[in-house]
Amino acid sequence: MDESPSVSESFDDPRITPQFCRRLPDSTGDLVLLGVVHDHPASIARVERVLQRVEPETLALELPPVAMPLYRIYARKGDA
């Protein structure tokens, strides 16, 4: 069986590289890991581009505790 290309290889975007984007295949579905530098423009664009293409059923974020109140407000308002 041929291996599918890595997530980063499927994008024509210099912000999406193997250093910051990895796909871990699993029998229940793939897990896509994105490395980010919080609030960095390249990281924001990387996440937006990957989410548009991958359209995950579930999204998990690792956030600093100090940012949690802000993200709770975003969740209540339904902001993207």
PDB file of C-alpha atoms in Angstrom:
ATOM      1  CA  MET A   1       0.000   0.000   0.000  1.00  0.00           C
ATOM      2  CA  ASP A   2       1.325   3.451  -0.906  1.00  0.00           C
ATOM      3  CA  GLU A   3       1.781   5.945   1.883  1.00  0.00           C
ATOM      4  CA  SER A   4      -0.219   9.116   1.523  1.00  0.00           C
ATOM      5  CA  PRO A   5       1.743  12.365   1.526  1.00  0.00           C
ATOM      6  CA  SER A   6       2.362  14.085   4.819  1.00  0.00           C
ATOM      7  CA  VAL A   7       0.014  16.896   5.740  1.00  0.00           C
ATOM      8  CA  SER A   8       2.731  19.464   5.123  1.00  0.00           C
ATOM      9  CA  GLU A   9       3.458  18.056   1.629  1.00  0.00           C
ATOM     10  CA  SER A  10      -0.184  18.485   0.649  1.00  0.00           C
ATOM     11  CA  PHE A  11       0.011  22.274   1.111  1.00  0.00           C
ATOM     12  CA  ASP A  12       1.744  24.798  -1.091  1.00  0.00           C
ATOM     13  CA  ASP A  13       2.424  27.083   1.852  1.00  0.00           C
ATOM     14  CA  PRO A  14       5.863  27.750   3.403  1.00  0.00           C
ATOM     15  CA  ARG A  15       4.276  28.119   6.877  1.00  0.00           C
ATOM     16  CA  ILE A  16       3.151  24.497   6.857  1.00  0.00           C
ATOM     17  CA  THR A  17       6.266  22.359   7.216  1.00  0.00           C
ATOM     18  CA  PRO A  18       7.069  19.006   8.853  1.00  0.00           C
ATOM     19  CA  GLN A  19       8.556  20.992  11.735  1.00  0.00           C
ATOM     20  CA  PHE A  20       5.145  22.457  12.602  1.00  0.00           C
ATOM     21  CA  CYS A  21       2.595  20.042  11.122  1.00  0.00           C
ATOM     22  CA  ARG A  22       2.362  16.277  11.573  1.00  0.00           C
ATOM     23  CA  ARG A  23      -0.298  13.688  10.834  1.00  0.00           C
ATOM     24  CA  LEU A  24      -0.509  10.581  12.999  1.00  0.00           C
ATOM     25  CA  PRO A  25      -2.663   7.940  11.311  1.00  0.00           C
ATOM     26  CA  ASP A  26      -4.935   5.780  13.446  1.00  0.00           C
ATOM     27  CA  SER A  27      -7.633   3.211  12.718  1.00  0.00           C
ATOM     28  CA  THR A  28     -10.272   5.580  14.143  1.00  0.00           C
ATOM     29  CA  GLY A  29      -9.038   8.592  12.183  1.00  0.00           C
ATOM     30  CA  ASP A  30      -5.970  10.729  11.742  1.00  0.00           C
ATOM     31  CA  LEU A  31      -4.635  13.069  14.398  1.00  0.00           C
ATOM     32  CA  VAL A  32      -3.135  16.282  13.041  1.00  0.00           C
ATOM     33  CA  LEU A  33      -0.723  18.128  15.328  1.00  0.00           C
ATOM     34  CA  LEU A  34       0.116  21.775  14.684  1.00  0.00           C
ATOM     35  CA  GLY A  35       2.892  23.629  16.406  1.00  0.00           C
ATOM     36  CA  VAL A  36       2.259  27.299  17.020  1.00  0.00           C
ATOM     37  CA  VAL A  37       3.784  30.352  18.595  1.00  0.00           C
ATOM     38  CA  HIS A  38       0.830  32.029  20.276  1.00  0.00           C
ATOM     39  CA  ASP A  39      -0.424  35.103  18.405  1.00  0.00           C
ATOM     40  CA  HIS A  40       2.291  34.912  15.746  1.00  0.00           C
ATOM     41  CA  PRO A  41       0.871  35.776  12.299  1.00  0.00           C
ATOM     42  CA  ALA A  42       2.448  32.711  10.643  1.00  0.00           C
ATOM     43  CA  SER A  43       0.971  30.428  13.312  1.00  0.00           C
ATOM     44  CA  ILE A  44      -2.471  31.965  12.945  1.00  0.00           C
ATOM     45  CA  ALA A  45      -2.336  31.496   9.170  1.00  0.00           C
ATOM     46  CA  ARG A  46      -1.049  27.919   9.577  1.00  0.00           C
ATOM     47  CA  VAL A  47      -3.980  26.960  11.792  1.00  0.00           C
ATOM     48  CA  GLU A  48      -6.525  28.652   9.525  1.00  0.00           C
ATOM     49  CA  ARG A  49      -5.192  26.949   6.375  1.00  0.00           C
ATOM     50  CA  VAL A  50      -5.009  23.494   7.940  1.00  0.00           C
ATOM     51  CA  LEU A  51      -8.487  23.766   9.488  1.00  0.00           C
ATOM     52  CA  GLN A  52      -9.950  24.794   6.126  1.00  0.00           C
ATOM     53  CA  ARG A  53      -8.465  21.743   4.428  1.00  0.00           C
ATOM     54  CA  VAL A  54      -8.758  19.112   7.161  1.00  0.00           C
ATOM     55  CA  GLU A  55     -12.190  20.081   8.571  1.00  0.00           C
ATOM     56  CA  PRO A  56     -11.767  18.072  11.794  1.00  0.00           C
ATOM     57  CA  GLU A  57     -14.665  16.673  13.806  1.00  0.00           C
ATOM     58  CA  THR A  58     -12.849  17.580  17.015  1.00  0.00           C
ATOM     59  CA  LEU A  59     -10.425  20.384  17.781  1.00  0.00           C
ATOM     60  CA  ALA A  60      -8.278  20.408  20.913  1.00  0.00           C
ATOM     61  CA  LEU A  61      -6.221  23.388  22.032  1.00  0.00           C
ATOM     62  CA  GLU A  62      -3.451  23.579  24.569  1.00  0.00           C
ATOM     63  CA  LEU A  63      -3.819  26.991  26.126  1.00  0.00           C
ATOM     64  CA  PRO A  64      -2.055  28.823  28.929  1.00  0.00           C
ATOM     65  CA  PRO A  65      -4.319  29.036  32.010  1.00  0.00           C
ATOM     66  CA  VAL A  66      -4.287  32.829  31.848  1.00  0.00           C
ATOM     67  CA  ALA A  67      -5.975  32.707  28.410  1.00  0.00           C
ATOM     68  CA  MET A  68      -8.878  30.466  29.449  1.00  0.00           C
ATOM     69  CA  PRO A  69     -11.305  33.272  30.433  1.00  0.00           C
ATOM     70  CA  LEU A  70     -10.845  34.924  27.034  1.00  0.00           C
ATOM     71  CA  TYR A  71     -11.499  31.683  25.133  1.00  0.00           C
ATOM     72  CA  ARG A  72     -14.591  31.011  27.255  1.00  0.00           C
ATOM     73  CA  ILE A  73     -15.931  34.409  26.167  1.00  0.00           C
ATOM     74  CA  TYR A  74     -15.194  33.550  22.521  1.00  0.00           C
ATOM     75  CA  ALA A  75     -17.004  30.218  22.931  1.00  0.00           C
ATOM     76  CA  ARG A  76     -20.101  31.871  24.430  1.00  0.00           C
ATOM     77  CA  LYS A  77     -20.224  34.417  21.601  1.00  0.00           C
ATOM     78  CA  GLY A  78     -19.575  31.828  18.909  1.00  0.00           C
ATOM     79  CA  ASP A  79     -16.629  33.793  17.507  1.00  0.00           C
ATOM     80  CA  ALA A  80     -14.436  32.002  14.996  1.00  0.00           C
TER      81      ALA A  80
END
